[in-house]
Amino acid sequence: MSDLGHVLVLAGGLSYEREVSLRSGRRVSEVLRATGTDVETRDTDASLVPYILADPPDAVFVTLHGGAGEDGAIRSVLELLNVPYVGADPDACRVAFDKPTAKAVVRSVGLRTPASVTLPKETFHDLGATVVLGRIVERLGLPLFVKPARGGSALGASFVPTAEELPAAMVGCFAYGDTALIERYVEGVEVAVSVVDLGSGPIALPAVEIVPDEGVYDYAARYTAGHTEFFAPARLSAAAAAACASTAVTAHTALGLRDISRTDLIVDGDGVPHFLEVNVAPGMTETSLLPMAAEAAGQDLGELCRTLLQNAASRSAAS
């Protein structure tokens, strides 16, 4: 593996998830410094490209969440600058970041994912909200789950137990994006499975079970300590845990991801995992799921991040 000189952690950005990104960046920088790595943390402002051109880093760790951090835009710029980075390439990011597209890809390789309807805001308004929403309820049944087709951290996402609550959920969703994904709600155990490739192919870390105090894993439950109980590894049967691991690795591979990802699943009463979405820049905060999974696997987070950076640098040198 390549020796590392200095590395760059990108954090912040202008998405709705800026504050979470800054926390992830601080955490990654801290654990890397604990390994003796020379780390600089930068925001994605007008000074970034001149900074990189003046002193190119050996590799970049992207902790930008939502928007340009996960849709491939920043990674396209890094490729223009010939700077290696941890994570999926721009094309794979674009596919994974769009939830309906990602669902179609994983369904094509045999994974289960909740039945859904994708509805742009214009269609919602132009064709008559009442009629369209009525047909959605008839087709998918209740309860439902509504979320923006692009984005993360559960911003704009709502659990919808009754038809009367669906219009408000749609309005809340459209506040964070122009397209809504309406899914049939699957009752079960919510888990997240992180996948890492440290050089020998993608492997799943132990699943983390998520039990929010209020029943819904929303923004507050994700990032406020004490609002959610986590179990790492998840309290699943051996067969269900293996199925979750296989599902996450299959999704990672089918979507063309690289180095690191996190797949969110619901495990139904029969122990069958249902794919919800995948994250190409998993959160790295104190309450985030990938660090919990790494700890459950007995892996030091700093060494894991350093290995990913070394692999990115080596991959660039080889090409």
CSV table of C-alpha atoms in Angstrom, one decimal:
chain,number,residue,atom,x,y,z
A,1,MET,CA,0.0,0.0,0.0
A,2,SER,CA,1.0,3.6,-0.6
A,3,ASP,CA,2.6,5.6,2.2
A,4,LEU,CA,0.5,8.7,3.0
A,5,GLY,CA,1.9,12.2,3.2
A,6,HIS,CA,-0.9,14.6,3.9
A,7,VAL,CA,-4.6,13.9,3.3
A,8,LEU,CA,-7.6,16.1,2.9
A,9,VAL,CA,-11.0,15.6,4.6
A,10,LEU,CA,-13.9,17.4,2.8
A,11,ALA,CA,-16.7,18.5,5.1
A,12,GLY,CA,-19.5,21.0,5.1
A,13,GLY,CA,-20.9,22.0,1.7
A,14,LEU,CA,-24.2,23.8,1.1
A,15,SER,CA,-26.7,20.9,1.5
A,16,TYR,CA,-29.4,20.6,4.2
A,17,GLU,CA,-27.0,18.2,5.9
A,18,ARG,CA,-24.1,20.6,6.3
A,19,GLU,CA,-24.0,20.5,10.1
A,20,VAL,CA,-23.9,16.7,10.1
A,21,SER,CA,-21.2,16.7,7.4
A,22,LEU,CA,-19.1,19.1,9.6
A,23,ARG,CA,-19.4,16.7,12.5
A,24,SER,CA,-18.5,13.7,10.3
A,25,GLY,CA,-15.5,15.6,9.0
A,26,ARG,CA,-14.3,16.4,12.5
A,27,ARG,CA,-14.6,12.8,13.6
A,28,VAL,CA,-12.7,11.4,10.6
A,29,SER,CA,-10.0,14.0,11.1
A,30,GLU,CA,-9.6,13.2,14.8
A,31,VAL,CA,-9.4,9.4,14.3
A,32,LEU,CA,-6.9,9.8,11.4
A,33,ARG,CA,-4.7,12.1,13.5
A,34,ALA,CA,-4.7,9.4,16.2
A,35,THR,CA,-3.0,7.1,13.7
A,36,GLY,CA,-0.3,9.7,13.0
A,37,THR,CA,-1.8,10.9,9.7
A,38,ASP,CA,-1.2,14.5,8.6
A,39,VAL,CA,-4.8,15.7,8.0
A,40,GLU,CA,-6.3,18.9,6.7
A,41,THR,CA,-10.0,19.6,6.8
A,42,ARG,CA,-11.6,21.9,4.2
A,43,ASP,CA,-15.0,23.1,3.1
A,44,THR,CA,-16.2,23.1,-0.5
A,45,ASP,CA,-15.9,26.8,-1.1
A,46,ALA,CA,-14.1,28.9,-3.8
A,47,SER,CA,-10.7,28.4,-2.0
A,48,LEU,CA,-10.8,24.6,-2.4
A,49,VAL,CA,-9.5,24.1,-6.0
A,50,PRO,CA,-6.7,26.7,-5.7
A,51,TYR,CA,-5.7,24.9,-2.4
A,52,ILE,CA,-5.6,21.5,-4.1
A,53,LEU,CA,-3.7,22.8,-7.1
A,54,ALA,CA,-1.1,24.5,-4.9
A,55,ASP,CA,-0.5,21.4,-2.6
A,56,PRO,CA,-2.2,18.3,-4.0
A,57,PRO,CA,-3.1,15.8,-1.2
A,58,ASP,CA,-2.2,12.2,-1.4
A,59,ALA,CA,-5.8,11.3,-1.1
A,60,VAL,CA,-9.2,12.8,-0.1
A,61,PHE,CA,-11.8,11.4,2.3
A,62,VAL,CA,-15.2,12.8,1.4
A,63,THR,CA,-17.6,13.3,4.3
A,64,LEU,CA,-20.0,15.5,2.5
A,65,HIS,CA,-23.6,14.4,2.9
A,66,GLY,CA,-26.4,15.0,0.5
A,67,GLY,CA,-26.2,17.2,-2.7
A,68,ALA,CA,-22.8,17.5,-4.3
A,69,GLY,CA,-21.2,15.2,-1.7
A,70,GLU,CA,-23.2,12.2,-2.8
A,71,ASP,CA,-24.4,12.9,-6.4
A,72,GLY,CA,-21.0,12.7,-7.9
A,73,ALA,CA,-20.4,16.4,-8.5
A,74,ILE,CA,-17.5,16.9,-6.1
A,75,ARG,CA,-15.9,13.7,-7.1
A,76,SER,CA,-16.0,14.8,-10.7
A,77,VAL,CA,-14.0,17.9,-9.7
A,78,LEU,CA,-11.5,15.7,-7.8
A,79,GLU,CA,-11.1,13.6,-10.9
A,80,LEU,CA,-10.5,16.7,-13.0
A,81,LEU,CA,-7.8,17.6,-10.5
A,82,ASN,CA,-6.3,14.1,-10.7
A,83,VAL,CA,-6.7,13.7,-6.9
A,84,PRO,CA,-7.5,10.2,-5.6
A,85,TYR,CA,-10.4,9.9,-3.2
A,86,VAL,CA,-12.2,7.3,-1.0
A,87,GLY,CA,-15.5,6.0,-2.4
A,88,ALA,CA,-17.6,5.5,-5.4
A,89,ASP,CA,-16.9,7.2,-8.7
A,90,PRO,CA,-19.3,9.9,-10.1
A,91,ASP,CA,-21.4,7.6,-12.3
A,92,ALA,CA,-22.0,5.2,-9.5
A,93,CYS,CA,-22.9,8.0,-7.1
A,94,ARG,CA,-25.5,9.4,-9.5
A,95,VAL,CA,-27.2,6.1,-9.7
A,96,ALA,CA,-27.1,5.3,-5.9
A,97,PHE,CA,-28.1,8.9,-4.8
A,98,ASP,CA,-31.4,8.7,-6.7
A,99,LYS,CA,-33.4,6.3,-4.6
A,100,PRO,CA,-35.9,5.2,-7.2
A,101,THR,CA,-33.1,4.4,-9.6
A,102,ALA,CA,-31.1,2.5,-7.0
A,103,LYS,CA,-34.3,0.5,-6.1
A,104,ALA,CA,-34.7,-0.5,-9.8
A,105,VAL,CA,-31.1,-1.6,-10.0
A,106,VAL,CA,-31.2,-3.8,-6.8
A,107,ARG,CA,-34.5,-5.2,-7.8
A,108,SER,CA,-33.0,-6.3,-11.1
A,109,VAL,CA,-30.5,-8.5,-9.3
A,110,GLY,CA,-33.1,-10.2,-7.1
A,111,LEU,CA,-33.2,-8.1,-4.0
A,112,ARG,CA,-36.5,-7.2,-2.3
A,113,THR,CA,-37.5,-3.6,-2.0
A,114,PRO,CA,-40.8,-2.1,-1.0
A,115,ALA,CA,-43.4,-1.4,-3.7
A,116,SER,CA,-43.3,2.3,-4.5
A,117,VAL,CA,-44.4,5.2,-6.6
A,118,THR,CA,-42.2,8.1,-7.7
A,119,LEU,CA,-44.0,11.4,-8.1
A,120,PRO,CA,-42.5,14.7,-9.2
A,121,LYS,CA,-44.0,17.9,-7.7
A,122,GLU,CA,-45.3,19.0,-11.0
A,123,THR,CA,-47.3,15.9,-11.6
A,124,PHE,CA,-48.6,16.1,-8.0
A,125,HIS,CA,-50.0,19.5,-8.7
A,126,ASP,CA,-50.9,19.3,-12.4
A,127,LEU,CA,-52.9,16.1,-12.4
A,128,GLY,CA,-54.8,16.9,-9.1
A,129,ALA,CA,-53.3,15.9,-5.8
A,130,THR,CA,-56.5,14.4,-4.4
A,131,VAL,CA,-57.1,12.0,-7.3
A,132,VAL,CA,-53.4,11.0,-7.6
A,133,LEU,CA,-52.9,10.4,-3.9
A,134,GLY,CA,-56.1,8.4,-3.7
A,135,ARG,CA,-54.8,6.1,-6.4
A,136,ILE,CA,-51.5,5.7,-4.6
A,137,VAL,CA,-53.3,4.6,-1.4
A,138,GLU,CA,-55.4,2.1,-3.5
A,139,ARG,CA,-52.3,0.7,-5.2
A,140,LEU,CA,-49.9,0.5,-2.3
A,141,GLY,CA,-52.2,0.3,0.7
A,142,LEU,CA,-51.5,1.7,4.2
A,143,PRO,CA,-49.3,2.6,6.1
A,144,LEU,CA,-46.9,4.3,3.7
A,145,PHE,CA,-43.5,6.0,4.0
A,146,VAL,CA,-42.8,9.2,2.1
A,147,LYS,CA,-39.3,10.6,1.5
A,148,PRO,CA,-37.4,12.8,-1.1
A,149,ALA,CA,-36.1,10.8,-4.0
A,150,ARG,CA,-32.7,12.4,-3.4
A,151,GLY,CA,-31.2,13.3,-0.1
A,152,GLY,CA,-30.6,11.8,3.3
A,153,SER,CA,-30.7,12.1,7.1
A,154,ALA,CA,-34.5,11.5,6.9
A,155,LEU,CA,-35.0,15.2,6.1
A,156,GLY,CA,-38.5,15.5,4.5
A,157,ALA,CA,-39.3,11.9,5.4
A,158,SER,CA,-42.6,10.9,7.0
A,159,PHE,CA,-44.4,7.8,8.2
A,160,VAL,CA,-48.0,7.9,7.0
A,161,PRO,CA,-50.4,5.7,8.9
A,162,THR,CA,-53.6,7.1,7.3
A,163,ALA,CA,-54.7,8.5,4.0
A,164,GLU,CA,-55.6,11.8,5.7
A,165,GLU,CA,-52.0,12.4,6.6
A,166,LEU,CA,-50.6,11.7,3.1
A,167,PRO,CA,-51.1,15.3,1.7
A,168,ALA,CA,-49.2,16.9,4.6
A,169,ALA,CA,-46.4,14.3,4.2
A,170,MET,CA,-46.1,15.2,0.5
A,171,VAL,CA,-45.8,18.9,1.2
A,172,GLY,CA,-43.1,18.2,3.8
A,173,CYS,CA,-41.3,16.0,1.4
A,174,PHE,CA,-41.4,18.6,-1.4
A,175,ALA,CA,-39.8,21.1,1.0
A,176,TYR,CA,-36.5,19.1,0.6
A,177,GLY,CA,-36.8,18.0,-3.0
A,178,ASP,CA,-38.7,18.1,-6.2
A,179,THR,CA,-39.5,14.4,-6.4
A,180,ALA,CA,-41.2,12.2,-3.8
A,181,LEU,CA,-40.7,8.5,-3.3
A,182,ILE,CA,-43.8,6.9,-1.7
A,183,GLU,CA,-43.2,3.4,-0.5
A,184,ARG,CA,-45.4,0.7,1.1
A,185,TYR,CA,-44.3,0.6,4.7
A,186,VAL,CA,-42.7,-2.7,5.7
A,187,GLU,CA,-43.1,-3.7,9.4
A,188,GLY,CA,-40.0,-5.1,10.9
A,189,VAL,CA,-36.6,-4.5,12.4
A,190,GLU,CA,-34.7,-1.5,11.0
A,191,VAL,CA,-31.0,-2.2,10.4
A,192,ALA,CA,-28.1,-0.6,8.7
A,193,VAL,CA,-25.3,-2.7,7.1
A,194,SER,CA,-22.0,-1.0,6.3
A,195,VAL,CA,-19.8,-2.4,3.6
A,196,VAL,CA,-16.1,-1.8,3.3
A,197,ASP,CA,-13.4,-3.0,0.9
A,198,LEU,CA,-10.0,-2.8,2.5
A,199,GLY,CA,-8.3,-4.4,-0.5
A,200,SER,CA,-9.7,-8.0,-0.7
A,201,GLY,CA,-13.2,-7.2,-1.9
A,202,PRO,CA,-16.3,-5.8,-0.2
A,203,ILE,CA,-17.3,-7.3,3.1
A,204,ALA,CA,-20.3,-6.5,5.4
A,205,LEU,CA,-19.6,-5.2,8.9
A,206,PRO,CA,-22.1,-6.4,11.6
A,207,ALA,CA,-25.6,-5.0,11.1
A,208,VAL,CA,-26.6,-2.2,13.5
A,209,GLU,CA,-30.2,-2.4,14.8
A,210,ILE,CA,-32.0,0.9,15.2
A,211,VAL,CA,-34.7,1.4,17.9
A,212,PRO,CA,-35.8,5.1,18.0
A,213,ASP,CA,-37.5,6.3,21.2
A,214,GLU,CA,-40.4,7.8,19.2
A,215,GLY,CA,-40.8,5.0,16.8
A,216,VAL,CA,-39.5,6.9,13.7
A,217,TYR,CA,-35.8,7.3,12.9
A,218,ASP,CA,-36.0,10.9,11.9
A,219,TYR,CA,-33.3,13.7,11.9
A,220,ALA,CA,-33.5,14.3,15.7
A,221,ALA,CA,-33.4,10.5,16.4
A,222,ARG,CA,-30.3,10.2,14.2
A,223,TYR,CA,-28.2,13.0,15.5
A,224,THR,CA,-29.3,13.6,19.1
A,225,ALA,CA,-27.6,11.4,21.6
A,226,GLY,CA,-30.0,9.4,23.7
A,227,HIS,CA,-33.0,9.6,21.3
A,228,THR,CA,-32.3,6.2,19.7
A,229,GLU,CA,-31.1,2.8,21.1
A,230,PHE,CA,-28.7,0.9,18.9
A,231,PHE,CA,-27.6,-2.7,19.0
A,232,ALA,CA,-24.4,-3.7,17.4
A,233,PRO,CA,-24.5,-6.4,16.3
A,234,ALA,CA,-28.3,-6.4,15.6
A,235,ARG,CA,-30.5,-8.8,17.5
A,236,LEU,CA,-31.1,-11.0,14.5
A,237,SER,CA,-31.0,-14.7,14.0
A,238,ALA,CA,-27.8,-16.0,12.4
A,239,ALA,CA,-29.8,-16.6,9.1
A,240,ALA,CA,-31.3,-13.1,9.1
A,241,ALA,CA,-27.9,-11.5,9.9
A,242,ALA,CA,-26.3,-13.5,7.0
A,243,ALA,CA,-29.1,-12.4,4.7
A,244,CYS,CA,-28.6,-8.8,5.6
A,245,ALA,CA,-24.9,-9.0,5.0
A,246,SER,CA,-25.5,-10.7,1.6
A,247,THR,CA,-28.1,-8.0,0.6
A,248,ALA,CA,-25.7,-5.1,1.5
A,249,VAL,CA,-22.8,-6.6,-0.4
A,250,THR,CA,-25.0,-7.4,-3.4
A,251,ALA,CA,-26.4,-3.9,-3.5
A,252,HIS,CA,-22.9,-2.4,-3.2
A,253,THR,CA,-21.7,-4.5,-6.1
A,254,ALA,CA,-24.8,-4.1,-8.3
A,255,LEU,CA,-24.6,-0.3,-7.9
A,256,GLY,CA,-20.9,-0.2,-8.8
A,257,LEU,CA,-19.9,1.2,-5.5
A,258,ARG,CA,-16.3,1.3,-4.2
A,259,ASP,CA,-14.5,1.3,-0.9
A,260,ILE,CA,-17.4,2.1,1.5
A,261,SER,CA,-21.2,2.2,1.6
A,262,ARG,CA,-24.1,1.8,4.0
A,263,THR,CA,-27.3,0.0,3.1
A,264,ASP,CA,-30.5,0.6,5.1
A,265,LEU,CA,-32.8,-2.4,5.4
A,266,ILE,CA,-36.0,-3.5,7.1
A,267,VAL,CA,-36.0,-7.1,8.2
A,268,ASP,CA,-39.6,-8.5,8.2
A,269,GLY,CA,-41.1,-11.0,10.5
A,270,ASP,CA,-39.8,-13.9,8.4
A,271,GLY,CA,-36.3,-12.7,8.6
A,272,VAL,CA,-36.2,-11.4,5.0
A,273,PRO,CA,-34.4,-8.1,4.4
A,274,HIS,CA,-36.0,-5.4,2.3
A,275,PHE,CA,-33.7,-2.8,0.7
A,276,LEU,CA,-34.6,0.8,1.4
A,277,GLU,CA,-31.6,2.9,0.2
A,278,VAL,CA,-27.9,3.1,0.1
A,279,ASN,CA,-25.5,5.8,1.2
A,280,VAL,CA,-22.2,6.4,-0.6
A,281,ALA,CA,-20.9,8.8,2.1
A,282,PRO,CA,-22.0,7.2,5.4
A,283,GLY,CA,-22.2,9.4,8.4
A,284,MET,CA,-19.1,9.3,10.7
A,285,THR,CA,-20.4,11.2,13.7
A,286,GLU,CA,-20.5,10.0,17.3
A,287,THR,CA,-24.1,8.7,16.7
A,288,SER,CA,-23.5,7.3,13.2
A,289,LEU,CA,-23.9,3.7,12.2
A,290,LEU,CA,-20.7,2.8,10.4
A,291,PRO,CA,-18.4,3.7,13.3
A,292,MET,CA,-20.7,1.5,15.6
A,293,ALA,CA,-20.4,-1.3,13.1
A,294,ALA,CA,-16.6,-1.0,12.9
A,295,GLU,CA,-16.4,-1.1,16.7
A,296,ALA,CA,-18.6,-4.2,16.8
A,297,ALA,CA,-16.3,-5.9,14.2
A,298,GLY,CA,-13.3,-5.0,16.4
A,299,GLN,CA,-11.9,-2.6,13.9
A,300,ASP,CA,-10.2,0.7,14.8
A,301,LEU,CA,-12.0,3.5,12.9
A,302,GLY,CA,-8.9,5.5,12.4
A,303,GLU,CA,-7.0,2.5,10.9
A,304,LEU,CA,-10.0,1.7,8.7
A,305,CYS,CA,-10.1,5.2,7.3
A,306,ARG,CA,-6.3,5.3,6.8
A,307,THR,CA,-6.4,2.0,4.9
A,308,LEU,CA,-9.1,3.3,2.7
A,309,LEU,CA,-7.1,6.4,1.9
A,310,GLN,CA,-4.0,4.3,1.3
A,311,ASN,CA,-5.9,2.1,-1.1
A,312,ALA,CA,-7.3,5.2,-2.9
A,313,ALA,CA,-3.7,6.6,-3.3
A,314,SER,CA,-2.4,3.2,-4.6
A,315,ARG,CA,-5.3,2.9,-7.0
A,316,SER,CA,-4.5,6.3,-8.5
A,317,ALA,CA,-0.8,5.5,-8.7
A,318,ALA,CA,-1.5,2.2,-10.5
A,319,SER,CA,-3.7,3.9,-13.1
